[in-house]
Amino acid sequence: QVQLVESGGGLVQAGGSLRLSCVASQGTVSNYHMGWFRQAPGRERTFVAALTKTFGSTAYSDSVKGRFTISRDSAGNRLYLQMNNLQPEDTAIYFCAAATSNWDIYQSSKVDYWGQGTQVTVSS
């Protein structure tokens, strides 16, 4: 059973930074395609960033490209999301995700495992 636990959310002013962490079951980050999604109140859960297991390649949604960076630790147990220049529209619950298929990590309906989420609030 894969377990994912996020942390690092909080309240920050516009222009500030936060780093989210996702602690995963041993080896999960190295053995699965990993990603971050977010869900704002009243809206669908949407893709933010992905990191593939094979080559460690990354992908980002257009709304966060150039501001957010996804990475993992060398032990394969932690996934990170560094978020810089945060804006009020980034306010959402952020979820760590794991998928067995490369293509599935980009679609919330195809993700195999979810964390419980961590709240990020950006004030203007």
Coordinates of C-alpha atoms in Angstrom, one line a residue:
Q1 CA 0.0 0.0 0.0
V2 CA 1.4 3.3 -1.1
Q3 CA 1.1 6.1 1.5
L4 CA 1.7 9.8 0.7
V5 CA 1.8 12.5 3.4
E6 CA 2.1 16.2 2.4
S7 CA 3.4 19.1 4.5
G8 CA 4.7 22.6 4.1
G9 CA 1.5 24.5 3.3
G10 CA 0.6 27.7 5.0
L11 CA -0.3 31.4 4.6
V12 CA 2.1 33.6 2.6
Q13 CA 1.9 37.0 1.0
A14 CA 1.9 37.5 -2.7
G15 CA 5.4 37.3 -4.1
G16 CA 6.5 34.9 -1.3
S17 CA 7.7 31.3 -1.4
L18 CA 6.8 27.9 0.1
R19 CA 8.2 24.5 -0.3
L20 CA 5.9 21.5 -0.1
S21 CA 7.1 18.1 0.9
C22 CA 5.5 14.7 0.3
V23 CA 6.8 11.8 2.4
A24 CA 6.2 8.5 0.6
S25 CA 6.3 4.8 1.4
Q26 CA 9.8 3.5 1.0
G27 CA 10.9 3.6 -2.6
T28 CA 7.7 5.1 -3.9
V29 CA 9.1 8.3 -5.4
S30 CA 11.7 6.2 -7.4
N31 CA 9.2 3.5 -8.4
Y32 CA 6.3 5.6 -9.5
H33 CA 5.6 8.6 -11.7
M34 CA 5.0 11.4 -9.2
G35 CA 3.2 14.7 -9.4
W36 CA 1.4 17.6 -7.7
F37 CA -2.2 18.6 -8.3
R38 CA -4.2 21.4 -6.7
Q39 CA -7.8 22.1 -6.0
A40 CA -9.3 25.5 -5.3
P41 CA -12.7 25.9 -3.6
G42 CA -15.5 25.0 -6.0
R43 CA -13.1 23.9 -8.7
E44 CA -11.8 20.7 -10.1
R45 CA -8.5 19.2 -9.2
T46 CA -5.9 20.2 -11.7
F47 CA -2.4 19.2 -12.7
V48 CA 0.5 21.3 -11.5
A49 CA 3.7 19.4 -12.0
A50 CA 5.1 15.9 -12.7
L51 CA 8.3 14.1 -12.4
T52 CA 8.7 10.8 -14.2
K53 CA 10.5 7.8 -12.7
T54 CA 12.4 6.7 -15.8
F55 CA 14.5 9.7 -16.6
G56 CA 13.5 12.1 -14.0
S57 CA 12.0 14.4 -16.6
T58 CA 9.7 17.2 -15.4
A59 CA 6.6 18.9 -16.7
Y60 CA 4.5 21.9 -15.5
S61 CA 1.2 23.5 -16.2
D62 CA 1.5 26.7 -18.0
S63 CA 0.2 28.6 -15.0
V64 CA 3.2 27.7 -12.8
K65 CA 5.9 27.2 -15.3
G66 CA 9.0 29.3 -14.4
R67 CA 7.8 29.7 -10.8
F68 CA 7.4 26.2 -9.4
T69 CA 10.0 23.4 -9.4
I70 CA 9.3 19.7 -8.7
S71 CA 12.1 17.5 -7.4
R72 CA 12.9 14.4 -5.3
D73 CA 15.5 13.3 -2.8
S74 CA 18.2 10.8 -3.8
A75 CA 16.8 8.2 -1.4
G76 CA 13.5 8.1 -3.3
N77 CA 11.3 8.8 -0.3
R78 CA 10.5 12.5 -0.6
L79 CA 9.0 14.6 -3.3
Y80 CA 9.2 18.4 -3.2
L81 CA 7.4 21.3 -4.8
Q82 CA 9.3 24.6 -4.5
M83 CA 6.9 27.5 -5.2
N84 CA 8.2 30.9 -5.8
N85 CA 6.5 34.2 -6.6
L86 CA 3.2 32.9 -5.3
Q87 CA 0.1 34.7 -6.4
P88 CA -3.5 34.8 -4.9
E89 CA -4.6 32.5 -7.7
D90 CA -2.3 29.8 -6.4
T91 CA -4.5 29.5 -3.3
A92 CA -5.7 25.9 -3.2
I93 CA -5.2 22.5 -1.5
Y94 CA -2.2 20.9 -3.0
F95 CA -2.1 17.1 -3.4
C96 CA 0.8 14.7 -3.9
A97 CA 0.1 12.0 -6.4
A98 CA 1.6 8.7 -7.7
A99 CA 0.8 6.8 -10.9
T100 CA 2.2 3.6 -12.4
S101 CA 1.8 4.9 -15.9
N102 CA 3.7 7.9 -17.3
W103 CA 0.6 9.3 -19.1
D104 CA -1.7 8.8 -16.0
I105 CA 0.3 11.3 -13.8
Y106 CA -1.1 14.2 -15.8
Q107 CA -4.7 13.3 -15.3
S108 CA -6.4 13.4 -11.9
S109 CA -8.9 10.7 -12.8
K110 CA -6.0 8.3 -13.7
V111 CA -3.8 8.8 -10.6
D112 CA -3.3 5.6 -8.5
Y113 CA -2.5 7.1 -5.1
W114 CA -3.2 10.5 -3.4
G115 CA -2.0 12.2 -0.3
Q116 CA -4.5 14.0 2.0
G117 CA -3.5 17.4 0.8
T118 CA -2.0 20.6 2.3
Q119 CA -3.5 24.0 2.2
V120 CA -1.7 26.9 0.5
T121 CA -3.2 30.4 1.0
V122 CA -1.7 33.4 -0.7
S123 CA -2.8 36.9 0.4
S124 CA -2.7 39.9 -1.9

